[in-house]
GROMACS .gro file of C-alpha atoms in nm:
model
  401
    1UNK     CA    1  -4.797  -7.590  -1.429
    2UNK     CA    2  -4.810  -7.853  -1.692
    3UNK     CA    3  -4.597  -7.712  -1.975
    4UNK     CA    4  -4.429  -7.910  -2.247
    5UNK     CA    5  -4.049  -7.877  -2.211
    6UNK     CA    6  -3.982  -7.913  -2.580
    7UNK     CA    7  -3.603  -7.839  -2.562
    8UNK     CA    8  -3.337  -8.074  -2.424
    9UNK     CA    9  -3.136  -7.943  -2.103
   10UNK     CA   10  -2.859  -7.854  -2.307
   11UNK     CA   11  -3.015  -7.649  -2.559
   12UNK     CA   12  -3.243  -7.507  -2.319
   13UNK     CA   13  -2.955  -7.358  -2.106
   14UNK     CA   14  -2.788  -7.238  -2.414
   15UNK     CA   15  -3.080  -7.055  -2.518
   16UNK     CA   16  -3.112  -6.902  -2.153
   17UNK     CA   17  -2.770  -6.820  -2.121
   18UNK     CA   18  -2.759  -6.627  -2.484
   19UNK     CA   19  -3.059  -6.420  -2.340
   20UNK     CA   20  -2.865  -6.315  -2.036
   21UNK     CA   21  -2.546  -6.274  -2.224
   22UNK     CA   22  -2.718  -5.965  -2.435
   23UNK     CA   23  -2.680  -5.760  -2.137
   24UNK     CA   24  -2.326  -5.848  -2.103
   25UNK     CA   25  -2.231  -5.800  -2.449
   26UNK     CA   26  -2.402  -5.485  -2.460
   27UNK     CA   27  -2.184  -5.341  -2.215
   28UNK     CA   28  -1.867  -5.483  -2.211
   29UNK     CA   29  -1.810  -5.529  -2.624
   30UNK     CA   30  -1.832  -5.102  -2.592
   31UNK     CA   31  -1.538  -5.082  -2.361
   32UNK     CA   32  -1.275  -5.066  -2.639
   33UNK     CA   33  -1.478  -4.833  -2.825
   34UNK     CA   34  -1.499  -4.562  -2.546
   35UNK     CA   35  -1.182  -4.383  -2.700
   36UNK     CA   36  -1.327  -4.368  -3.068
   37UNK     CA   37  -1.676  -4.274  -2.947
   38UNK     CA   38  -1.514  -3.976  -2.758
   39UNK     CA   39  -1.308  -3.873  -3.028
   40UNK     CA   40  -1.624  -3.866  -3.268
   41UNK     CA   41  -1.922  -3.735  -3.070
   42UNK     CA   42  -1.748  -3.558  -2.745
   43UNK     CA   43  -1.392  -3.454  -2.800
   44UNK     CA   44  -1.415  -3.146  -2.583
   45UNK     CA   45  -1.529  -3.373  -2.290
   46UNK     CA   46  -1.384  -3.722  -2.341
   47UNK     CA   47  -1.506  -3.855  -2.003
   48UNK     CA   48  -1.843  -3.808  -2.119
   49UNK     CA   49  -1.807  -4.117  -2.339
   50UNK     CA   50  -1.867  -4.321  -2.037
   51UNK     CA   51  -2.221  -4.246  -2.040
   52UNK     CA   52  -2.268  -4.483  -2.307
   53UNK     CA   53  -2.227  -4.771  -2.013
   54UNK     CA   54  -2.422  -4.575  -1.770
   55UNK     CA   55  -2.710  -4.463  -1.961
   56UNK     CA   56  -2.782  -4.803  -2.091
   57UNK     CA   57  -2.791  -4.977  -1.752
   58UNK     CA   58  -2.996  -4.684  -1.627
   59UNK     CA   59  -3.235  -4.767  -1.929
   60UNK     CA   60  -3.241  -5.152  -1.812
   61UNK     CA   61  -3.306  -5.068  -1.459
   62UNK     CA   62  -3.613  -4.880  -1.532
   63UNK     CA   63  -3.749  -5.167  -1.781
   64UNK     CA   64  -3.662  -5.405  -1.521
   65UNK     CA   65  -3.965  -5.282  -1.318
   66UNK     CA   66  -4.225  -5.351  -1.564
   67UNK     CA   67  -4.110  -5.664  -1.772
   68UNK     CA   68  -4.183  -5.932  -1.517
   69UNK     CA   69  -4.557  -5.796  -1.439
   70UNK     CA   70  -4.586  -5.740  -1.819
   71UNK     CA   71  -4.470  -6.116  -1.905
   72UNK     CA   72  -4.740  -6.225  -1.624
   73UNK     CA   73  -5.003  -6.057  -1.799
   74UNK     CA   74  -4.928  -6.106  -2.189
   75UNK     CA   75  -4.700  -6.426  -2.191
   76UNK     CA   76  -4.338  -6.478  -2.204
   77UNK     CA   77  -4.252  -6.477  -2.562
   78UNK     CA   78  -4.443  -6.165  -2.691
   79UNK     CA   79  -4.272  -5.960  -2.382
   80UNK     CA   80  -3.916  -6.079  -2.506
   81UNK     CA   81  -4.024  -6.022  -2.851
   82UNK     CA   82  -4.135  -5.648  -2.795
   83UNK     CA   83  -3.831  -5.591  -2.579
   84UNK     CA   84  -3.604  -5.698  -2.830
   85UNK     CA   85  -3.785  -5.476  -3.090
   86UNK     CA   86  -3.723  -5.175  -2.866
   87UNK     CA   87  -3.367  -5.303  -2.832
   88UNK     CA   88  -3.275  -5.331  -3.197
   89UNK     CA   89  -3.430  -4.954  -3.255
   90UNK     CA   90  -3.225  -4.828  -2.974
   91UNK     CA   91  -2.889  -4.998  -3.125
   92UNK     CA   92  -2.976  -4.867  -3.484
   93UNK     CA   93  -3.048  -4.495  -3.338
   94UNK     CA   94  -2.701  -4.539  -3.133
   95UNK     CA   95  -2.523  -4.659  -3.464
   96UNK     CA   96  -2.643  -4.324  -3.642
   97UNK     CA   97  -2.571  -4.098  -3.336
   98UNK     CA   98  -2.429  -3.772  -3.402
   99UNK     CA   99  -2.422  -3.588  -3.061
  100UNK     CA  100  -2.366  -3.733  -2.719
  101UNK     CA  101  -2.747  -3.666  -2.619
  102UNK     CA  102  -2.818  -3.880  -2.908
  103UNK     CA  103  -2.614  -4.145  -2.821
  104UNK     CA  104  -2.726  -4.135  -2.446
  105UNK     CA  105  -3.113  -4.119  -2.553
  106UNK     CA  106  -3.058  -4.453  -2.794
  107UNK     CA  107  -2.884  -4.618  -2.527
  108UNK     CA  108  -3.131  -4.561  -2.284
  109UNK     CA  109  -3.389  -4.692  -2.523
  110UNK     CA  110  -3.171  -5.010  -2.573
  111UNK     CA  111  -3.143  -5.069  -2.227
  112UNK     CA  112  -3.526  -5.050  -2.166
  113UNK     CA  113  -3.563  -5.332  -2.444
  114UNK     CA  114  -3.282  -5.570  -2.296
  115UNK     CA  115  -3.479  -5.579  -1.969
  116UNK     CA  116  -3.742  -5.829  -2.158
  117UNK     CA  117  -3.499  -6.087  -2.228
  118UNK     CA  118  -3.298  -6.029  -1.896
  119UNK     CA  119  -3.586  -6.059  -1.657
  120UNK     CA  120  -3.833  -6.299  -1.874
  121UNK     CA  121  -3.591  -6.552  -1.922
  122UNK     CA  122  -3.594  -6.600  -1.532
  123UNK     CA  123  -3.958  -6.631  -1.553
  124UNK     CA  124  -3.925  -6.922  -1.833
  125UNK     CA  125  -3.700  -7.076  -1.593
  126UNK     CA  126  -3.942  -7.085  -1.309
  127UNK     CA  127  -4.219  -7.180  -1.550
  128UNK     CA  128  -4.040  -7.507  -1.651
  129UNK     CA  129  -3.811  -7.601  -1.357
  130UNK     CA  130  -3.837  -7.598  -0.970
  131UNK     CA  131  -3.622  -7.714  -0.677
  132UNK     CA  132  -3.306  -7.867  -0.795
  133UNK     CA  133  -3.361  -7.868  -1.147
  134UNK     CA  134  -3.399  -7.505  -1.131
  135UNK     CA  135  -3.065  -7.447  -0.934
  136UNK     CA  136  -2.901  -7.668  -1.186
  137UNK     CA  137  -3.035  -7.484  -1.499
  138UNK     CA  138  -2.934  -7.141  -1.328
  139UNK     CA  139  -2.578  -7.293  -1.243
  140UNK     CA  140  -2.493  -7.422  -1.616
  141UNK     CA  141  -2.668  -7.077  -1.748
  142UNK     CA  142  -2.432  -6.866  -1.517
  143UNK     CA  143  -2.127  -7.093  -1.621
  144UNK     CA  144  -2.155  -6.980  -1.994
  145UNK     CA  145  -2.281  -6.613  -1.882
  146UNK     CA  146  -1.955  -6.561  -1.722
  147UNK     CA  147  -1.765  -6.631  -2.020
  148UNK     CA  148  -1.904  -6.332  -2.215
  149UNK     CA  149  -1.756  -6.046  -2.056
  150UNK     CA  150  -1.433  -6.213  -2.102
  151UNK     CA  151  -1.471  -6.221  -2.478
  152UNK     CA  152  -1.686  -5.929  -2.541
  153UNK     CA  153  -1.398  -5.658  -2.526
  154UNK     CA  154  -1.199  -5.889  -2.765
  155UNK     CA  155  -1.477  -5.914  -3.013
  156UNK     CA  156  -1.561  -5.572  -2.991
  157UNK     CA  157  -1.184  -5.460  -3.065
  158UNK     CA  158  -1.202  -5.697  -3.356
  159UNK     CA  159  -1.508  -5.533  -3.504
  160UNK     CA  160  -1.395  -5.175  -3.454
  161UNK     CA  161  -1.042  -5.270  -3.643
  162UNK     CA  162  -1.264  -5.427  -3.910
  163UNK     CA  163  -1.560  -5.192  -3.956
  164UNK     CA  164  -1.552  -4.882  -3.697
  165UNK     CA  165  -1.713  -4.851  -3.376
  166UNK     CA  166  -2.034  -4.792  -3.525
  167UNK     CA  167  -2.052  -5.140  -3.675
  168UNK     CA  168  -2.067  -5.269  -3.300
  169UNK     CA  169  -2.438  -5.159  -3.283
  170UNK     CA  170  -2.554  -5.338  -3.560
  171UNK     CA  171  -2.374  -5.658  -3.462
  172UNK     CA  172  -2.595  -5.607  -3.143
  173UNK     CA  173  -2.909  -5.614  -3.363
  174UNK     CA  174  -2.777  -5.927  -3.560
  175UNK     CA  175  -2.694  -6.115  -3.221
  176UNK     CA  176  -3.054  -6.006  -3.069
  177UNK     CA  177  -3.259  -6.110  -3.372
  178UNK     CA  178  -3.063  -6.465  -3.396
  179UNK     CA  179  -3.117  -6.522  -3.021
  180UNK     CA  180  -3.479  -6.420  -3.038
  181UNK     CA  181  -3.535  -6.610  -3.350
  182UNK     CA  182  -3.417  -6.923  -3.195
  183UNK     CA  183  -3.647  -6.870  -2.889
  184UNK     CA  184  -3.937  -6.788  -3.098
  185UNK     CA  185  -3.877  -7.100  -3.317
  186UNK     CA  186  -3.787  -7.362  -3.066
  187UNK     CA  187  -3.920  -7.266  -2.737
  188UNK     CA  188  -4.313  -7.304  -2.646
  189UNK     CA  189  -4.492  -7.037  -2.458
  190UNK     CA  190  -4.427  -7.147  -2.106
  191UNK     CA  191  -4.730  -6.922  -1.952
  192UNK     CA  192  -5.073  -7.070  -2.075
  193UNK     CA  193  -5.355  -6.783  -2.111
  194UNK     CA  194  -5.537  -6.920  -1.828
  195UNK     CA  195  -5.248  -6.867  -1.585
  196UNK     CA  196  -5.188  -6.510  -1.692
  197UNK     CA  197  -5.254  -6.224  -1.453
  198UNK     CA  198  -5.393  -5.877  -1.563
  199UNK     CA  199  -5.119  -5.602  -1.528
  200UNK     CA  200  -5.272  -5.347  -1.253
  201UNK     CA  201  -5.077  -5.042  -1.143
  202UNK     CA  202  -5.254  -5.113  -0.816
  203UNK     CA  203  -5.077  -5.466  -0.786
  204UNK     CA  204  -4.750  -5.332  -0.844
  205UNK     CA  205  -4.777  -5.009  -0.614
  206UNK     CA  206  -4.908  -5.286  -0.318
  207UNK     CA  207  -4.594  -5.483  -0.388
  208UNK     CA  208  -4.380  -5.203  -0.360
  209UNK     CA  209  -4.516  -5.103  -0.031
  210UNK     CA  210  -4.477  -5.460   0.089
  211UNK     CA  211  -4.121  -5.462  -0.003
  212UNK     CA  212  -4.031  -5.145   0.112
  213UNK     CA  213  -4.186  -5.227   0.464
  214UNK     CA  214  -3.930  -5.497   0.527
  215UNK     CA  215  -3.636  -5.347   0.667
  216UNK     CA  216  -3.426  -5.653   0.535
  217UNK     CA  217  -3.543  -5.579   0.184
  218UNK     CA  218  -3.474  -5.203   0.203
  219UNK     CA  219  -3.130  -5.228   0.393
  220UNK     CA  220  -3.038  -5.506   0.132
  221UNK     CA  221  -3.132  -5.313  -0.141
  222UNK     CA  222  -2.941  -4.982  -0.051
  223UNK     CA  223  -2.608  -5.204   0.000
  224UNK     CA  224  -2.682  -5.368  -0.328
  225UNK     CA  225  -2.721  -5.028  -0.493
  226UNK     CA  226  -2.370  -4.932  -0.348
  227UNK     CA  227  -2.219  -5.226  -0.500
  228UNK     CA  228  -2.401  -5.158  -0.851
  229UNK     CA  229  -2.215  -4.820  -0.818
  230UNK     CA  230  -1.898  -4.962  -0.725
  231UNK     CA  231  -1.938  -5.198  -1.030
  232UNK     CA  232  -2.067  -4.975  -1.279
  233UNK     CA  233  -1.806  -4.699  -1.180
  234UNK     CA  234  -1.553  -4.934  -1.250
  235UNK     CA  235  -1.660  -5.046  -1.607
  236UNK     CA  236  -1.701  -4.667  -1.692
  237UNK     CA  237  -1.317  -4.618  -1.571
  238UNK     CA  238  -1.129  -4.937  -1.659
  239UNK     CA  239  -1.063  -4.859  -2.010
  240UNK     CA  240  -0.933  -4.517  -1.958
  241UNK     CA  241  -0.715  -4.625  -1.681
  242UNK     CA  242  -0.531  -4.900  -1.897
  243UNK     CA  243  -0.493  -4.640  -2.194
  244UNK     CA  244  -0.419  -4.318  -1.988
  245UNK     CA  245  -0.232  -4.440  -1.675
  246UNK     CA  246  -0.081  -4.741  -1.799
  247UNK     CA  247  -0.033  -4.699  -2.189
  248UNK     CA  248  -0.190  -5.035  -2.254
  249UNK     CA  249  -0.496  -4.950  -2.462
  250UNK     CA  250  -0.399  -5.193  -2.734
  251UNK     CA  251  -0.385  -5.484  -2.508
  252UNK     CA  252  -0.687  -5.413  -2.267
  253UNK     CA  253  -0.938  -5.653  -2.425
  254UNK     CA  254  -0.706  -5.930  -2.323
  255UNK     CA  255  -0.639  -5.811  -1.972
  256UNK     CA  256  -1.009  -5.742  -1.914
  257UNK     CA  257  -1.081  -6.105  -2.041
  258UNK     CA  258  -0.817  -6.205  -1.775
  259UNK     CA  259  -0.997  -6.006  -1.505
  260UNK     CA  260  -1.353  -6.123  -1.617
  261UNK     CA  261  -1.228  -6.510  -1.587
  262UNK     CA  262  -1.070  -6.468  -1.252
  263UNK     CA  263  -1.352  -6.249  -1.102
  264UNK     CA  264  -1.617  -6.517  -1.248
  265UNK     CA  265  -1.471  -6.793  -1.028
  266UNK     CA  266  -1.632  -6.575  -0.714
  267UNK     CA  267  -1.973  -6.750  -0.772
  268UNK     CA  268  -1.847  -7.092  -0.792
  269UNK     CA  269  -1.645  -7.026  -0.450
  270UNK     CA  270  -1.925  -6.859  -0.288
  271UNK     CA  271  -2.170  -7.140  -0.418
  272UNK     CA  272  -1.980  -7.367  -0.182
  273UNK     CA  273  -1.881  -7.157   0.115
  274UNK     CA  274  -2.223  -6.997   0.151
  275UNK     CA  275  -2.346  -7.334   0.246
  276UNK     CA  276  -2.094  -7.348   0.535
  277UNK     CA  277  -2.070  -6.970   0.648
  278UNK     CA  278  -2.420  -6.838   0.559
  279UNK     CA  279  -2.475  -6.534   0.312
  280UNK     CA  280  -2.436  -6.270   0.580
  281UNK     CA  281  -2.117  -6.343   0.650
  282UNK     CA  282  -2.013  -6.373   0.297
  283UNK     CA  283  -2.128  -6.049   0.238
  284UNK     CA  284  -1.937  -5.903   0.515
  285UNK     CA  285  -1.643  -6.083   0.410
  286UNK     CA  286  -1.687  -5.927   0.056
  287UNK     CA  287  -1.691  -5.564   0.160
  288UNK     CA  288  -1.410  -5.612   0.431
  289UNK     CA  289  -1.189  -5.760   0.199
  290UNK     CA  290  -1.254  -5.458  -0.049
  291UNK     CA  291  -1.242  -5.179   0.235
  292UNK     CA  292  -0.893  -5.354   0.325
  293UNK     CA  293  -0.733  -5.360  -0.047
  294UNK     CA  294  -0.886  -5.027  -0.160
  295UNK     CA  295  -0.756  -4.841   0.141
  296UNK     CA  296  -0.398  -5.004   0.026
  297UNK     CA  297  -0.432  -4.905  -0.283
  298UNK     CA  298  -0.533  -4.522  -0.200
  299UNK     CA  299  -0.240  -4.522   0.011
  300UNK     CA  300   0.007  -4.622  -0.269
  301UNK     CA  301  -0.146  -4.375  -0.492
  302UNK     CA  302  -0.114  -4.088  -0.251
  303UNK     CA  303   0.240  -4.194  -0.161
  304UNK     CA  304   0.374  -4.201  -0.510
  305UNK     CA  305   0.176  -4.465  -0.763
  306UNK     CA  306   0.029  -4.792  -0.811
  307UNK     CA  307   0.230  -5.056  -1.009
  308UNK     CA  308   0.030  -5.225  -1.293
  309UNK     CA  309   0.044  -5.566  -1.098
  310UNK     CA  310  -0.101  -5.437  -0.803
  311UNK     CA  311  -0.360  -5.262  -1.011
  312UNK     CA  312  -0.456  -5.587  -1.192
  313UNK     CA  313  -0.503  -5.740  -0.830
  314UNK     CA  314  -0.715  -5.458  -0.718
  315UNK     CA  315  -0.961  -5.452  -1.020
  316UNK     CA  316  -0.969  -5.829  -1.017
  317UNK     CA  317  -1.052  -5.806  -0.637
  318UNK     CA  318  -1.380  -5.550  -0.719
  319UNK     CA  319  -1.512  -5.793  -0.980
  320UNK     CA  320  -1.449  -6.113  -0.739
  321UNK     CA  321  -1.614  -5.905  -0.441
  322UNK     CA  322  -1.926  -5.838  -0.676
  323UNK     CA  323  -1.945  -6.219  -0.723
  324UNK     CA  324  -1.922  -6.263  -0.348
  325UNK     CA  325  -2.207  -6.015  -0.258
  326UNK     CA  326  -2.460  -5.920  -0.548
  327UNK     CA  327  -2.621  -6.270  -0.521
  328UNK     CA  328  -2.621  -6.333  -0.147
  329UNK     CA  329  -2.801  -5.956  -0.104
  330UNK     CA  330  -3.061  -6.048  -0.331
  331UNK     CA  331  -3.123  -6.373  -0.136
  332UNK     CA  332  -3.129  -6.198   0.197
  333UNK     CA  333  -3.386  -5.939   0.041
  334UNK     CA  334  -3.603  -6.196  -0.091
  335UNK     CA  335  -3.598  -6.375   0.228
  336UNK     CA  336  -3.906  -6.226   0.397
  337UNK     CA  337  -4.088  -6.192   0.084
  338UNK     CA  338  -4.210  -6.514  -0.023
  339UNK     CA  339  -4.570  -6.394  -0.109
  340UNK     CA  340  -4.444  -6.137  -0.377
  341UNK     CA  341  -4.117  -6.305  -0.488
  342UNK     CA  342  -4.155  -6.219  -0.857
  343UNK     CA  343  -4.257  -5.845  -0.816
  344UNK     CA  344  -3.988  -5.828  -0.501
  345UNK     CA  345  -3.731  -5.951  -0.761
  346UNK     CA  346  -3.813  -5.682  -1.015
  347UNK     CA  347  -3.855  -5.427  -0.784
  348UNK     CA  348  -3.487  -5.486  -0.598
  349UNK     CA  349  -3.333  -5.514  -0.953
  350UNK     CA  350  -3.483  -5.183  -1.043
  351UNK     CA  351  -3.400  -5.009  -0.714
  352UNK     CA  352  -3.045  -5.135  -0.715
  353UNK     CA  353  -2.989  -5.074  -1.083
  354UNK     CA  354  -3.105  -4.740  -1.101
  355UNK     CA  355  -2.970  -4.598  -0.781
  356UNK     CA  356  -2.622  -4.773  -0.856
  357UNK     CA  357  -2.586  -4.571  -1.181
  358UNK     CA  358  -2.646  -4.268  -0.998
  359UNK     CA  359  -2.350  -4.341  -0.772
  360UNK     CA  360  -2.152  -4.478  -1.074
  361UNK     CA  361  -2.167  -4.173  -1.324
  362UNK     CA  362  -1.977  -3.913  -1.064
  363UNK     CA  363  -1.718  -4.177  -0.997
  364UNK     CA  364  -1.667  -4.217  -1.398
  365UNK     CA  365  -1.673  -3.861  -1.456
  366UNK     CA  366  -1.443  -3.754  -1.191
  367UNK     CA  367  -1.170  -3.967  -1.373
  368UNK     CA  368  -0.825  -3.757  -1.378
  369UNK     CA  369  -0.578  -3.971  -1.570
  370UNK     CA  370  -0.541  -4.189  -1.255
  371UNK     CA  371  -0.695  -4.452  -1.076
  372UNK     CA  372  -0.752  -4.218  -0.767
  373UNK     CA  373  -1.107  -4.144  -0.800
  374UNK     CA  374  -1.204  -4.504  -0.823
  375UNK     CA  375  -1.019  -4.615  -0.547
  376UNK     CA  376  -1.184  -4.353  -0.344
  377UNK     CA  377  -1.517  -4.430  -0.458
  378UNK     CA  378  -1.438  -4.809  -0.405
  379UNK     CA  379  -1.329  -4.750  -0.036
  380UNK     CA  380  -1.604  -4.498   0.039
  381UNK     CA  381  -1.878  -4.745  -0.134
  382UNK     CA  382  -1.765  -5.059   0.044
  383UNK     CA  383  -1.741  -4.880   0.356
  384UNK     CA  384  -2.071  -4.746   0.344
  385UNK     CA  385  -2.234  -5.057   0.235
  386UNK     CA  386  -2.079  -5.235   0.509
  387UNK     CA  387  -2.202  -4.950   0.773
  388UNK     CA  388  -2.545  -4.978   0.641
  389UNK     CA  389  -2.564  -5.318   0.679
  390UNK     CA  390  -2.408  -5.312   1.044
  391UNK     CA  391  -2.672  -5.037   1.157
  392UNK     CA  392  -2.990  -5.143   0.958
  393UNK     CA  393  -2.970  -5.542   1.080
  394UNK     CA  394  -2.897  -5.646   1.408
  395UNK     CA  395  -2.578  -5.834   1.455
  396UNK     CA  396  -2.748  -6.163   1.594
  397UNK     CA  397  -2.923  -6.163   1.233
  398UNK     CA  398  -2.573  -6.195   1.064
  399UNK     CA  399  -2.485  -6.488   1.324
  400UNK     CA  400  -2.791  -6.671   1.257
  401UNK     CA  401  -2.776  -6.696   0.851
   0.00000   0.00000   0.00000
């Protein structure tokens, strides 16, 4: 497709990274606010404040299924603009919420909206670049993206101290409007009308059937859902563990920055090792490593307690494992589906995210003042994901790829 690339590569990378960053910012900036939200709108059951995170991710998972096909039908920029309008409406409603039910509905709406920039930004990259150029753009964008989870809790804590927890939602609106205005002014539409495809439910259903008919896709999606369940369960519980178990509520944003930065190096390491070992062995290594360290942590918790240094190593390893596993599971799932690759990407993203949230919510709500529920959930989900891959895919396939 011959589309004018109006932006320089550095500006384009920054623009795409900011669209990706909206997701991480909307989740991680909320972490320091959870105690304040719990005290304000759900004081009788403080664990329910975690639903501020998982409800957002659930909405994003639902929206992921539709935003790709909609952008194929109506163009990239209109779908991003519509998504941002929904996102901002959800953020404004969340900022005014007086009950937990209102907050959950507002965050689901916000998540639905953020699926626009999250998915369509990938489509814009595919429209403009291919092969190594596309890989380079994605690599640069992800480097910028990994810095956001490190900075977001620190920024969230600063906003809370300055203006209270409700102000965070208004900052979300400001950030979204700035990024979208940048895109609308500087980036030309990348999908000409002649190349657009009508949105048809039948086409989506056929793609679903094609994907689910692939054993590799189905098994990879289930394993990815378990990995997301572990990730979202960790995000839900981490702040409370720092505050209630280790009495480090005030320093939590700084500790989380360390965790995010170290965990973010997994993608860089994976990019090198996967070319030598293959993606399936990297997936195995991630799950086996997490099973081992979670078993040690569980043993320590049951025998008397988990020292804070060991807790930091374990939590960092959880994020590190996700960096090893998620990208490789995506690639594994997409391997047999080249003919419906775009639709398949939306489907696996939606299925894995929604199922992951369903697995994460019980883990988060089970928090009892200790890391024990998270350790048990980590061990069980890692072991089940590994078992699913071992049973669902022949061993010789792991040796070949």
